Every structure is written in structure tokens, then in C-alpha cells.
Coordinates of C-alpha atoms and ligand atoms in Angstrom, one line a residue:
Chain A
M1 CA 0.2 0.2 -0.1
K2 CA 1.9 3.1 -1.3
G3 CA 0.3 5.4 -1.9
G4 CA -1.5 4.8 1.7
R5 CA 2.1 4.8 3.2
T6 CA 2.7 8.6 1.6
L7 CA -0.6 9.4 3.4
R8 CA 0.2 8.2 6.9
V9 CA 3.3 9.8 6.8
V10 CA 1.8 13.6 5.5
V11 CA -0.6 13.5 7.8
T12 CA 1.3 12.6 11.1
T13 CA 4.3 15.1 9.7
I14 CA 0.9 17.6 9.8
V15 CA 0.2 16.5 13.2
A16 CA 3.3 16.7 14.9
L17 CA 3.7 20.3 13.4
L18 CA 0.4 21.6 14.3
L19 CA 1.0 19.4 18.2
V20 CA 4.6 21.8 18.5
V21 CA 1.9 24.7 17.4
A22 CA -0.5 24.1 19.9
L23 CA 1.9 23.8 23.1
W24 CA 3.6 26.8 21.8
E25 CA 1.2 29.1 21.8
G26 CA -0.9 26.9 25.1
Y27 CA 2.7 27.7 27.1
K28 CA 3.0 31.0 25.8
W29 CA -1.3 32.3 26.8
M30 CA -0.4 30.1 29.7
G31 CA 2.5 33.0 30.9
G32 CA 0.6 35.4 29.6
Q33 CA -2.6 34.7 32.2
T34 CA -0.1 33.8 35.0
D35 CA 2.6 36.6 34.6
D36 CA 5.0 33.5 34.1
H37 CA 4.8 31.2 36.4
W38 CA 3.3 28.0 36.8
P39 CA -0.6 28.6 37.4
G40 CA -1.6 28.5 40.6
T41 CA 2.1 28.8 42.8
S42 CA 4.8 30.9 43.3
I43 CA 7.4 29.2 41.4
E44 CA 8.7 30.7 37.4
L45 CA 8.4 29.5 34.1
P46 CA 12.0 28.4 33.0
T47 CA 11.5 30.8 30.4
S48 CA 9.1 34.1 30.7
T49 CA 6.3 34.2 27.4
D50 CA 6.7 37.5 26.1
D51 CA 7.0 38.0 22.7
L52 CA 10.3 39.1 22.9
T53 CA 11.5 35.8 23.4
M54 CA 8.5 33.8 22.2
P55 CA 7.0 35.4 19.4
H56 CA 3.5 33.9 18.1
A57 CA 3.8 31.1 16.3
T58 CA 1.8 32.9 13.6
D59 CA 4.1 36.0 13.2
I60 CA 6.8 33.5 13.0
A61 CA 5.0 32.3 9.8
G62 CA 4.3 35.4 8.9
E63 CA 8.1 36.6 8.8
L64 CA 8.7 34.4 5.5
F65 CA 6.5 36.2 3.7
E66 CA 8.6 40.1 4.5
E67 CA 11.0 40.9 2.7
V68 CA 14.4 41.1 3.5
R69 CA 17.7 42.4 1.5
D70 CA 20.0 40.3 -0.2
G71 CA 23.1 42.3 -2.0
R72 CA 20.8 44.2 -4.1
A73 CA 17.9 42.2 -4.1
R74 CA 15.0 42.6 -2.1
L75 CA 12.8 39.4 -1.9
P76 CA 10.6 37.2 0.5
L77 CA 12.5 36.1 3.4
Y78 CA 11.5 32.4 3.2
L79 CA 12.7 32.4 -1.0
F80 CA 16.3 34.0 1.0
L81 CA 16.5 31.3 3.4
L82 CA 15.6 28.6 0.2
K83 CA 18.6 30.0 -1.3
K84 CA 21.1 30.2 1.5
G85 CA 19.1 26.5 2.5
W86 CA 20.5 25.6 -0.8
Y87 CA 23.9 26.0 -0.3
T88 CA 24.1 24.5 2.9
F89 CA 22.7 22.0 1.6
Q90 CA 25.1 21.2 -1.0
E91 CA 27.8 21.5 1.5
A92 CA 26.2 18.9 3.6
A93 CA 26.2 17.0 0.8
I94 CA 30.0 16.9 -0.2
G95 CA 30.3 16.1 3.1
F96 CA 27.6 13.8 3.3
S97 CA 29.7 11.7 0.6
F98 CA 33.0 12.3 2.0
G99 CA 32.3 11.4 5.2
L100 CA 30.2 8.2 3.2
A101 CA 33.5 7.2 2.0
I102 CA 36.1 7.6 4.4
G103 CA 33.9 5.9 6.5
L104 CA 33.0 3.3 4.3
G105 CA 36.8 2.5 3.4
L106 CA 37.6 2.6 7.1
A107 CA 35.8 -0.3 7.9
I108 CA 36.3 -2.1 5.2
L109 CA 39.9 -1.3 6.0
M110 CA 39.5 -3.0 9.5
L111 CA 37.6 -5.5 8.6
R112 CA 40.0 -7.0 6.6
W113 CA 43.4 -6.1 8.7
R114 CA 43.0 -6.9 12.4
V115 CA 45.3 -5.0 13.0
A116 CA 44.0 -1.5 11.2
E117 CA 40.9 -2.5 13.4
R118 CA 42.6 -2.7 17.2
G119 CA 45.1 0.5 15.7
L120 CA 42.5 3.0 13.8
L121 CA 39.8 2.5 16.1
P122 CA 40.6 4.0 19.2
W123 CA 41.5 6.9 17.2
I124 CA 38.0 7.1 15.4
N125 CA 36.6 7.5 18.8
V126 CA 38.9 9.9 20.7
S127 CA 38.2 12.5 17.1
Q128 CA 34.6 12.5 18.4
T129 CA 35.6 13.5 21.6
V130 CA 37.3 16.9 20.0
P131 CA 35.0 19.8 20.3
L132 CA 33.7 20.9 16.9
I133 CA 33.7 24.2 17.5
A134 CA 37.4 23.9 18.5
L135 CA 37.7 21.9 15.6
A136 CA 36.0 24.6 12.9
P137 CA 38.2 27.1 12.8
I138 CA 41.9 25.0 12.4
I139 CA 40.2 23.0 9.3
V140 CA 38.9 26.5 8.6
T141 CA 42.7 28.2 8.9
W142 CA 44.1 25.4 6.9
G143 CA 41.6 25.6 4.5
R144 CA 42.7 28.9 3.6
L145 CA 45.7 28.3 3.9
N146 CA 46.5 25.3 1.2
D147 CA 44.3 27.8 -1.0
I148 CA 40.9 25.2 -0.4
P149 CA 37.9 26.9 -0.8
D150 CA 35.8 28.0 2.1
I151 CA 32.5 25.1 0.6
L152 CA 35.1 22.4 1.1
S153 CA 36.3 23.9 4.1
I154 CA 32.7 23.3 5.0
S155 CA 32.3 20.1 4.0
L156 CA 35.1 19.2 5.5
I157 CA 33.6 20.1 9.0
A158 CA 30.8 18.4 7.9
T159 CA 32.9 14.9 7.3
Y160 CA 34.6 15.1 9.9
L161 CA 30.8 14.1 12.3
T162 CA 30.0 11.9 9.6
F163 CA 32.3 9.2 9.1
F164 CA 31.9 8.3 12.7
P165 CA 28.7 6.8 12.6
V166 CA 29.4 5.2 9.0
A167 CA 32.4 3.2 10.4
V168 CA 31.2 2.5 12.8
S169 CA 28.2 0.6 11.5
A170 CA 30.1 -0.3 8.6
L171 CA 31.7 -2.3 10.6
R172 CA 29.7 -4.0 12.2
G173 CA 27.4 -4.6 9.8
L174 CA 31.0 -6.3 7.3
Q175 CA 31.0 -8.3 10.6
S176 CA 27.2 -9.6 10.8
P177 CA 27.2 -12.4 8.4
D178 CA 26.9 -15.6 9.8
T179 CA 29.5 -18.8 9.9
A180 CA 27.2 -20.5 7.7
H181 CA 27.6 -18.2 5.1
L182 CA 31.5 -17.6 5.3
E183 CA 31.8 -20.9 5.0
L184 CA 29.7 -20.9 2.2
M185 CA 31.3 -18.3 0.6
R186 CA 34.7 -20.3 2.0
S187 CA 33.5 -23.3 -0.2
Y188 CA 33.4 -21.9 -3.1
A189 CA 36.9 -20.5 -3.3
A190 CA 36.0 -17.3 -3.4
P191 CA 38.4 -14.4 -3.0
W192 CA 38.1 -11.8 -0.6
R193 CA 37.3 -9.2 -2.6
T194 CA 33.8 -11.9 -3.7
T195 CA 33.3 -12.0 -0.7
L196 CA 33.0 -8.4 0.4
F197 CA 31.0 -7.4 -2.9
K198 CA 28.4 -10.6 -2.1
L199 CA 28.2 -11.3 1.1
R200 CA 29.2 -8.9 3.6
L201 CA 28.8 -5.8 1.6
P202 CA 24.6 -6.4 1.0
A203 CA 24.5 -8.0 4.7
A204 CA 26.3 -4.1 6.3
R205 CA 23.1 -2.3 3.9
A206 CA 20.4 -2.8 7.1
Y207 CA 23.1 -2.3 9.8
L208 CA 23.9 1.2 7.3
F209 CA 20.8 2.7 6.7
P210 CA 20.1 3.9 10.3
A211 CA 23.8 4.8 10.7
L212 CA 23.1 7.3 7.6
K213 CA 20.7 8.9 8.4
L214 CA 22.3 10.0 12.0
A215 CA 24.9 11.6 9.8
A216 CA 22.3 12.6 7.1
T217 CA 21.7 15.9 9.6
L218 CA 24.9 15.9 11.3
S219 CA 26.1 16.8 7.9
V220 CA 24.0 19.8 7.9
V221 CA 24.2 20.4 11.4
G222 CA 27.8 20.2 10.6
A223 CA 27.3 22.6 7.7
I224 CA 25.9 25.5 10.0
V225 CA 28.6 25.4 12.5
G226 CA 30.9 25.4 9.6
E227 CA 28.8 28.8 8.6
I228 CA 29.7 30.0 11.7
S229 CA 32.5 29.8 12.3
I230 CA 34.1 30.4 8.7
G231 CA 32.3 33.3 8.5
T232 CA 31.2 32.6 5.6
K233 CA 29.2 35.2 3.2
T234 CA 26.4 33.3 2.8
G235 CA 24.4 29.9 3.8
L236 CA 22.2 29.2 6.7
G237 CA 24.2 29.4 9.3
R238 CA 25.3 32.8 7.8
A239 CA 21.4 34.3 8.3
I240 CA 21.1 32.4 11.5
L241 CA 24.6 34.8 12.7
E242 CA 23.1 37.2 11.3
Y243 CA 19.8 37.0 13.0
A244 CA 21.2 36.1 16.6
Q245 CA 22.6 39.6 16.4
R246 CA 19.2 41.4 15.5
Y247 CA 17.0 39.0 17.9
A248 CA 16.2 42.1 19.9
V249 CA 14.6 44.3 16.7
S250 CA 13.5 40.9 14.9
P251 CA 13.0 38.2 17.2
E252 CA 10.9 36.5 14.4
R253 CA 13.4 36.4 11.3
L254 CA 16.1 34.7 14.0
Y255 CA 13.4 31.7 15.0
A256 CA 12.2 31.6 11.4
S257 CA 15.5 30.6 10.2
V258 CA 16.4 28.3 12.6
V259 CA 12.7 26.6 10.9
G260 CA 14.4 26.7 8.3
A261 CA 17.9 24.9 9.6
A262 CA 15.3 22.1 10.7
I263 CA 13.4 21.7 7.5
L264 CA 16.6 21.5 5.9
G265 CA 17.8 18.3 8.8
L266 CA 14.1 16.9 8.0
S267 CA 14.3 17.4 4.3
V268 CA 18.4 15.3 4.3
F269 CA 16.2 13.0 6.8
G270 CA 13.3 11.6 4.5
M271 CA 16.3 11.5 1.4
V272 CA 17.9 9.0 3.2
N273 CA 15.0 7.0 4.2
L274 CA 14.0 7.5 1.0
A275 CA 17.5 6.1 -0.8
E276 CA 16.8 2.9 2.5
R277 CA 13.8 2.0 0.7
L278 CA 14.5 1.7 -2.9
V279 CA 18.1 -0.1 -2.3
M280 CA 16.3 -2.4 0.4
K281 CA 12.7 -2.9 -0.9
R282 CA 14.9 -6.9 -2.4
T283 CA 13.6 -8.1 1.0
E284 CA 10.4 -6.3 1.1
G285 CA 7.2 -8.4 0.3
V286 CA 7.4 -10.7 3.1
E287 CA 4.5 -9.5 5.5
R288 CA 5.6 -8.6 8.7
A289 CA 3.4 -9.5 12.4
D290 CA 3.5 -6.0 13.3
R291 CA 2.2 -5.2 9.7
V292 CA -0.3 -7.9 9.9
A293 CA -1.5 -7.0 13.6
A294 CA -2.0 -3.4 12.7
Chain B
M1 CA 38.0 -49.6 4.6
S2 CA 36.1 -51.0 1.4
G3 CA 38.8 -51.5 -0.9
Y4 CA 37.8 -49.2 -3.4
V5 CA 40.6 -48.2 -5.4
E6 CA 43.1 -45.0 -4.4
S7 CA 41.4 -43.7 -8.2
E8 CA 38.3 -44.5 -7.7
A9 CA 38.0 -42.5 -4.4
A10 CA 35.7 -39.5 -4.0
V11 CA 37.3 -39.0 -0.4
V12 CA 40.2 -41.1 1.5
I13 CA 40.4 -39.3 5.4
D14 CA 44.2 -41.0 6.5
G15 CA 44.8 -41.3 10.4
V16 CA 42.9 -37.7 10.6
D17 CA 43.1 -36.5 14.3
K18 CA 41.5 -32.6 14.9
V19 CA 42.7 -31.2 18.4
F20 CA 40.8 -27.4 18.4
N21 CA 42.8 -25.1 20.7
A22 CA 45.7 -26.7 21.4
G23 CA 47.8 -26.1 24.3
S24 CA 45.4 -24.5 25.9
L25 CA 43.0 -24.8 28.8
D26 CA 39.7 -24.9 25.7
E27 CA 41.6 -27.5 24.6
V28 CA 39.4 -29.9 22.7
T29 CA 40.2 -32.8 21.1
A30 CA 37.8 -33.5 18.5
L31 CA 38.4 -36.6 16.6
S32 CA 41.0 -39.1 17.4
G33 CA 42.3 -41.7 14.3
I34 CA 40.2 -41.2 12.2
D35 CA 40.6 -43.1 8.4
L36 CA 38.1 -43.8 6.1
T37 CA 37.1 -43.8 2.4
I38 CA 34.7 -42.8 0.5
G39 CA 34.2 -44.8 -2.7
A40 CA 32.6 -42.4 -6.1
G41 CA 28.9 -42.8 -5.8
E42 CA 28.6 -43.8 -2.6
F43 CA 26.1 -42.4 -0.1
V44 CA 28.0 -42.3 3.3
S45 CA 26.4 -40.9 6.2
L46 CA 27.6 -40.3 9.7
I47 CA 26.1 -40.8 12.9
G48 CA 27.4 -40.1 16.8
P49 CA 25.7 -38.5 19.7
S50 CA 26.1 -34.3 20.6
G51 CA 29.8 -32.9 20.3
C52 CA 31.1 -36.1 18.5
G53 CA 32.5 -34.5 15.9
K54 CA 30.6 -34.9 13.0
S55 CA 30.2 -31.6 11.8
T56 CA 34.0 -31.0 11.8
L57 CA 34.8 -34.1 9.9
L58 CA 32.3 -33.0 6.9
R59 CA 34.2 -29.7 7.2
L60 CA 38.0 -31.5 7.3
I61 CA 36.4 -33.2 3.7
G62 CA 36.0 -29.4 2.9
D63 CA 38.8 -28.0 3.5
L64 CA 36.6 -25.4 5.8
L65 CA 39.3 -26.4 9.1
T66 CA 42.5 -28.0 8.4
P67 CA 43.2 -31.6 10.4
S68 CA 46.3 -31.7 13.0
T69 CA 47.4 -34.8 11.9
G70 CA 47.0 -36.9 8.8
K71 CA 45.8 -36.1 5.8
V72 CA 42.3 -35.8 3.6
T73 CA 42.5 -36.4 0.2
V74 CA 39.3 -35.7 -2.7
F75 CA 39.3 -36.4 -5.1
G76 CA 42.7 -37.6 -5.9
K77 CA 44.3 -34.2 -4.6
P78 CA 44.5 -33.0 -1.2
A79 CA 41.3 -31.8 0.1
H80 CA 42.6 -27.7 -0.1
G81 CA 42.5 -28.6 -4.1
A82 CA 40.1 -29.4 -4.1
R83 CA 37.9 -26.7 -2.5
L84 CA 40.2 -24.9 -5.1
D85 CA 38.2 -26.4 -7.7
Q86 CA 35.1 -25.8 -6.5
D87 CA 34.7 -30.2 -6.4
Y88 CA 31.7 -29.9 -4.2
G89 CA 28.2 -28.2 -3.0
M90 CA 28.1 -27.9 0.8
V91 CA 24.5 -28.2 1.9
F92 CA 24.3 -27.0 6.2
Q93 CA 21.7 -27.4 8.6
H94 CA 19.4 -24.0 8.0
A95 CA 19.7 -23.6 4.6
G96 CA 22.0 -19.6 4.7
L97 CA 20.2 -18.2 1.4
F98 CA 20.8 -14.6 1.0
D99 CA 18.0 -12.8 2.2
W100 CA 18.6 -10.5 -0.1
R101 CA 18.7 -12.3 -2.8
R102 CA 15.7 -14.1 -5.1
V103 CA 15.3 -17.8 -5.0
A104 CA 16.8 -17.8 -8.6
A105 CA 19.6 -15.6 -7.6
N106 CA 20.0 -17.5 -4.2
I107 CA 20.7 -20.6 -6.6
E108 CA 22.8 -19.1 -9.1
L109 CA 25.5 -17.8 -7.2
P110 CA 28.3 -20.3 -7.4
L111 CA 27.5 -19.8 -11.0
E112 CA 28.3 -16.3 -11.0
L113 CA 31.9 -17.0 -9.0
R114 CA 32.2 -19.2 -12.1
G115 CA 31.4 -16.2 -14.2
W116 CA 29.1 -18.1 -16.1
S117 CA 26.8 -16.0 -18.8
R118 CA 23.1 -14.2 -17.7
A119 CA 21.6 -16.5 -20.0
D120 CA 23.5 -19.6 -18.7
R121 CA 22.9 -19.0 -15.2
A122 CA 18.7 -18.8 -15.6
A123 CA 18.5 -21.9 -17.8
R124 CA 20.4 -23.9 -14.9
S125 CA 18.3 -22.6 -12.1
A126 CA 15.4 -23.0 -13.5
E127 CA 15.9 -26.4 -14.7
M128 CA 17.5 -26.7 -10.8
L129 CA 13.6 -25.5 -9.3
D130 CA 12.0 -28.4 -11.6
L131 CA 15.1 -30.5 -9.8
V132 CA 13.4 -30.0 -6.5
K133 CA 9.7 -29.0 -7.3
L134 CA 9.9 -25.4 -6.3
P135 CA 9.9 -24.5 -10.0
D136 CA 7.5 -21.5 -9.1
F137 CA 9.3 -19.7 -6.9
G138 CA 12.5 -18.1 -8.8
G139 CA 11.3 -14.8 -7.9
H140 CA 10.7 -15.6 -5.0
Y141 CA 12.2 -14.0 -1.8
P142 CA 14.0 -17.0 1.1
R143 CA 11.8 -15.0 3.1
Q144 CA 8.7 -15.9 1.8
L145 CA 9.2 -19.6 1.8
S146 CA 8.6 -22.1 4.7
G147 CA 12.0 -23.8 6.2
G148 CA 11.4 -27.0 4.0
M149 CA 11.5 -25.0 0.8
Q150 CA 13.9 -23.1 1.8
Q151 CA 16.4 -26.0 2.3
R152 CA 14.9 -27.7 -1.1
V153 CA 16.7 -23.9 -1.9
S154 CA 19.7 -24.7 -0.7
I155 CA 20.0 -27.8 -1.7
A156 CA 19.0 -26.5 -5.2
R157 CA 21.8 -24.1 -5.1
A158 CA 24.6 -27.0 -3.9
L159 CA 23.6 -28.9 -6.6
S160 CA 23.4 -26.2 -9.6
F161 CA 26.7 -26.7 -10.7
Q162 CA 26.7 -30.4 -10.6
P163 CA 29.5 -31.3 -7.9
K164 CA 31.1 -34.4 -8.1
L165 CA 30.6 -34.5 -4.1
L166 CA 27.4 -33.2 -2.1
L167 CA 28.8 -32.4 1.4
M168 CA 25.0 -32.1 3.8
D169 CA 25.1 -31.2 7.9
E170 CA 22.2 -32.2 8.6
P171 CA 20.0 -30.6 6.0
F172 CA 17.0 -31.8 7.2
G173 CA 17.6 -31.3 11.2
A174 CA 14.2 -28.3 11.3
L175 CA 12.0 -29.8 9.5
D176 CA 9.2 -32.0 10.3
E177 CA 8.3 -35.7 10.5
M178 CA 5.9 -35.3 6.9
T179 CA 8.6 -32.8 4.9
R180 CA 11.3 -35.2 6.3
E181 CA 10.7 -38.1 4.7
H182 CA 9.4 -36.4 1.6
M183 CA 13.5 -35.0 1.5
Q184 CA 14.6 -37.8 2.0
L185 CA 13.6 -39.6 -1.2
E186 CA 13.9 -36.2 -3.1
L187 CA 17.6 -36.6 -2.1
L188 CA 17.4 -39.9 -3.1
R189 CA 15.9 -39.7 -6.3
I190 CA 18.4 -36.3 -7.1
W191 CA 21.2 -39.3 -6.1
R192 CA 20.4 -41.2 -8.7
E193 CA 19.6 -38.6 -10.9
T194 CA 22.9 -36.8 -10.8
G195 CA 25.4 -39.7 -9.8
T196 CA 27.0 -37.4 -6.9
T197 CA 28.9 -39.0 -3.6
V198 CA 26.7 -37.6 -1.0
V199 CA 28.4 -38.0 2.5
F200 CA 25.5 -36.9 5.3
V201 CA 25.6 -36.0 8.4
T202 CA 22.7 -36.8 10.5
H203 CA 21.5 -37.7 14.6
S204 CA 19.1 -39.9 13.5
I205 CA 19.4 -43.6 12.9
P206 CA 16.4 -43.9 11.0
E207 CA 17.4 -41.1 8.1
S208 CA 20.6 -42.7 8.2
T209 CA 19.5 -46.3 7.8
F210 CA 17.1 -45.4 5.1
L211 CA 19.6 -43.0 3.1
S212 CA 22.3 -44.5 2.9
S213 CA 24.6 -47.3 1.9
R214 CA 27.1 -47.0 4.4
V215 CA 27.0 -45.6 8.0
V216 CA 29.8 -44.4 10.0
V217 CA 28.8 -44.4 13.2
L218 CA 31.1 -42.1 15.5
S219 CA 31.8 -42.2 19.5
P220 CA 31.7 -39.7 21.7
R221 CA 34.2 -37.2 22.3
P222 CA 37.0 -37.5 20.6
G223 CA 35.7 -38.7 18.0
R224 CA 36.7 -42.2 16.7
I225 CA 35.3 -44.4 14.2
N226 CA 33.6 -47.1 15.9
S227 CA 31.8 -49.6 13.2
I228 CA 30.6 -49.7 10.0
V229 CA 27.9 -50.5 8.8
D230 CA 26.8 -51.8 5.7
V231 CA 22.7 -51.1 4.3
D232 CA 21.9 -53.1 1.7
L233 CA 18.4 -52.6 1.1
G234 CA 18.0 -51.7 -3.2
E235 CA 15.7 -49.0 -4.4
R236 CA 14.3 -46.4 -1.3
T237 CA 10.7 -46.0 -1.6
D238 CA 8.3 -45.3 1.0
D239 CA 7.5 -49.3 1.7
T240 CA 10.9 -49.2 3.0
R241 CA 10.0 -47.8 6.1
E242 CA 8.2 -50.3 6.6
D243 CA 10.4 -53.6 6.2
P244 CA 11.6 -55.8 8.1
A245 CA 15.1 -55.8 6.5
F246 CA 15.0 -52.1 7.1
F247 CA 14.2 -52.0 11.0
A248 CA 16.6 -55.1 11.1
K249 CA 20.1 -52.1 9.8
A250 CA 18.6 -49.4 12.1
T251 CA 19.0 -51.8 14.8
E252 CA 21.9 -52.5 13.9
V253 CA 22.8 -49.2 13.4
R254 CA 21.4 -48.3 17.7
E255 CA 23.0 -51.0 18.3
A256 CA 27.2 -49.9 17.2
L257 CA 26.0 -46.4 19.0
R258 CA 25.3 -48.2 22.1
A259 CA 28.2 -50.0 22.1
D260 CA 30.3 -47.0 22.1
E261 CA 28.4 -45.6 24.8
V262 CA 29.9 -48.3 26.8
G263 CA 33.0 -49.1 24.9
A264 CA 34.0 -44.7 25.3
Ligands
ATP301 N1 35.1 -23.7 16.0 C1 35.9 -24.0 16.9 N2 37.2 -24.4 18.0 C2 36.3 -25.3 18.8 N3 35.3 -25.9 19.3 C3 34.8 -26.8 18.5 C4 35.1 -25.7 17.5 N4 33.8 -26.1 16.4 C5 33.9 -27.5 17.3 N5 33.8 -27.4 18.2 C6 34.4 -29.2 19.3 O1 34.6 -30.0 18.3 C7 33.9 -31.0 19.4 C8 33.1 -31.5 18.2 O2 31.6 -30.9 17.5 P1 31.4 -30.6 16.5 O3 30.6 -29.2 16.1 O4 32.3 -31.1 15.0 O5 30.4 -31.8 16.9 P2 29.3 -32.8 16.1 O6 29.3 -34.1 16.6 O7 28.6 -31.9 14.8 O8 28.0 -32.4 17.0 P3 26.4 -32.1 16.8 O9 25.6 -33.8 16.3 O10 26.3 -31.1 17.9 O11 25.9 -30.6 15.8 C9 33.0 -30.3 20.6 O12 33.3 -30.8 21.2 C10 33.4 -28.3 20.1 O13 33.3 -27.9 21.3
MG302 MG1 26.9 -30.5 14.0

């Protein structure tokens, strides 16, 4: 039931969105009634609910259609964000692709040579304990010194976040085939490479995709953080930085750009989901218990 | 030893011991002093209590393990060479099909690895599906099939490249009695039609008696060959199962197993 499924996704998305708006507005309304205290107590709410801290959802949405300046041109905010988002998306996509390639490469290396696993895995883990905020300026400075375009430096920051879940889950997936399958390939005198392509990689897909979904959203985070620390002229990160500085004047604008970033994150997540369904379709056609029960 | 000349022998096992993890605390002597010759075209069963080394012996023949001492010869060459030449097909207790491949593609896997053309592969897998009586299931995925059907696919896969030797490790272990008996007849039919040599591991006394021309009885750990029961029941049919001669042979195998228990 392909159509039913799409409809369900659309409906759940809308319901979830309405729920968030309702909570936001409900909280705001309550704060307005009680002067920012929990009802019937003298305990203050964690955030105040005035229009500066929490603009109305409708105002945030309305802001999207306000005109903003983009260089010499003027255009509605949503178009502006879409443009910036497209730029950020490209950075994230390049970063994600590098991260996928590097992560897979490392996983295969670690699979092939036990020594590599023992030697690399600790470093891969350590790499993720370095805070991104500290690392980003280093990558950027290094990139500028070596004449690497900023967009690539930013992608590299996204790569740094994405290769990790890919490497770890791919290694697990590549090691997942059971002895019987491996012995079968051995009985065919299959060389290592053949076993990799016919058995290990296909078996790894089920482990890889959850990590890829994580990596996709992380690549957006990486790209935005990269933009902010590099101080580029473009991208969603730049817009967020700019609107944060002018928060006091128009808080709606910052919220709107944050919503834009969230939508971008959701879109890349959705794309990986779609890719998963295309690639994993091959094992479908099995009526699963959960579907029958539903 | 059954007096086969070397050239007619499919498998010659000569003074083989297998010790796992030698020298460490978890050292296990799985097999000790195994001598066995299996003639080309024979159907031989290996039977014995759990843990006596049946699977180990089968893996030694298939060069999935190497003996600690002694040597294994398959079709006149070392087991290693026979594996590289892909002289045998293997069927495991669990079908071990690749979930992401359709049934036909599973059967074609060994052909693919040998570089067969797409058309040749398709023709052969269709032929094999007929052989295991699943002509309409080539386009299905393994998980859409019952356990018995999956096992038949795995047999088809092992037979697809017409190996001269078939190594089977409790292939019907997970099946119900009805399916199992049906599959036994199917296997015997395939064996007759293809003329391949079969080494068949099982726990079941009636199964070993029904299928084989010889039953090799292994003793508990460390596995040794304590006796070999020749079974000469002619062509098997469902009626064979109720034949007094069949019962007599099954009793003989049972007693050989008992003797091992006492003797060990
Ligand atoms: N890879 C291994 N490493 C260490 N010990 C092993 C290994 N494989 C088998 N053994 C040991 O060798 C002995 C024989 O095992 P094997 O699997 O051959 O028995 P089996 O006769 O096939 O038993 P079952 O009927 O339960 O399948 C057992 O004691 C087992 O613990
Ligand atoms: Mg076994």
C-alpha cells in the first residue's frame, strides 16, 4: 500500500507540526495569564513568554513572507532562506558523501586487517571527543592557507561529524554475516573481494542505513557550525548568525531561520529514508507480524 | 576400509586427528585416528552423539578446517586443492540463503562466481528449481518460503554446478517428520539422477539407515570410527520404511551406537 503509506506520513507530519504550535502557543498563553508563573504557584516559568522571547507562531510564519535584503535584491524571507538553505545543503551533501566514503573505507580497512581495527578504532573514537567548535577554526584556517575553497572546508567539518557513525556501523554490518554464510563463500573458493561484494556489503546495508540517517542530519549541523565559525557570506549558518545579532529588533526572523534549518535537517533525513526504501526494497514482500497486527 | 582403489575414491581420510585450541585451557580433541574411504557415487552417513565431531569431520573434508595430523584427499588431490577447484557443494543445517537475493539468484550464486553468462545461469536455475520441485518460486525471496522450501533451495544451490561431491550437515534437522521423509526421497532421487557422491551428517538412526549405502558410527568425544554398517536395501521407496530388513539395519546401527557408549 504505497499511497496509504505516503498519506500516513503526510498526516503525521501535519499533526506533529500542529501539536508543536499548540504547545508553543498554549505555554505562551498560560504565561500571559499568570505573569510567567506556574498556575497557582509562585514558581517562575523556565522561560518568560513575552513576544520578544517567544514570538507568536503566526508571527514567525508571517515573517517568512516579509521582504529582506539579499545583496542588492529584495526578496521574501522564505525565498531567501531557501537560497541559503540550498547552499548549506550542497555543503552538507559533499560532507556527507566524503563521510560515507571515508567511513566505508575505514570500515573495510578495519575488516581486512585486524591490526588496523586495533590501531584505528581508538583514534576514531577519540576523534569524536574533540569539540567541533574548537576544530572548525583549525580546519578553516588550514584550508585558507592551502587555497582550499571555503565551501570545501565547511564540507570537511560536516565530514568530520558523519564519517564516525558510518565507520562504526559499517564495520558491525560487514562483520554481521554468520559462519554458515562465510563458510559457504569459502566452499566456493571465493576470494576476499568477492565475499565483500556478494556477502558482506549487502549484509551491512541493514546496519548502515540507521547510521546514514544520523549522519545526514549531522552533516547539516556540521555545515551550519562550519559556516558560523568560518564567517562565510552565505548559507543558513550565516543567516542564523546575522539574525541572532539583530534578535532584539526582530526575534521572529531568527526563529524563522532556525525553523528553516530544522526543515533542511528533516529533508536530508527523508532523502536517506527514501534511498533506504529503494535499496532495501529487495527484501520486502514479506508480511511482517507488526503489519498484520496493525 | 572397503577396498576401493585410490582412483575410484571420492574421499580418503588417512589418520586424521583434530584438536581445537591445542595447548590452551579450552583444548578439545574433536576427532582422533580417523581412517575412512568413500567411493565415488556412494551415499555415506555420519552418525553419532552430539559433539562427537560429525560436523568437524565434514568441514575437514570440505577444507573449511585443516586436520591437526593426517591428511584428507578428495578426488585424488589434497582437500585444499579440491576446494579451490570447487569440487564439492555444501548444505548446512540452516538453509543459509541470502535474504536479499531472490530464490533463483540464490541458486545462481555459485554459477555467478564461476563467471557463467546470465542466460546460462537462468537456464540452470530453472532446471534446478524443477529438480527440487519448486518451479514457480524463482522470483520469491527466501523469507517468503517455508523452512522446508528454503532447504530445498539450498540443496538446489549446492547442486547447481553439478559438484561430484555433496557435503550435507543435518540438512533436514529443522524439518517436521512428514517433510523430512518427503525430502529424503527427493534427495535419493537427485542422488540417483546425478550420480554424485554424498556425505550426510545426521542424528537420526532411521534417516541414516534409509538414505545410505554405508553408515559410519562415531563414538563420543574424542570422535572415533567405531564401526561401519553396510546397508543394502536396494532402491528405497516409502515402503522401505516398513520393511523388516530396514528395521533390522536400523537396529544394527542403534546397537553400534550403544556399543560406543559403553566402550567409550
Ligand atoms: N571452531 C571450533 N573451535 C573450538 N572447538 C570446536 C569448534 N568446532 C567444534 N568444536 C568442538 O569440537 C567438538 C565436536 O564438534 P562438532 O560440531 O563437530 O560436533 P557434532 O558431532 O557436529 O555435534 P552436533 O551433533 O551437536 O552438531 C565439540 O566438542 C566442539 O566443542
Ligand atoms: Mg554438527
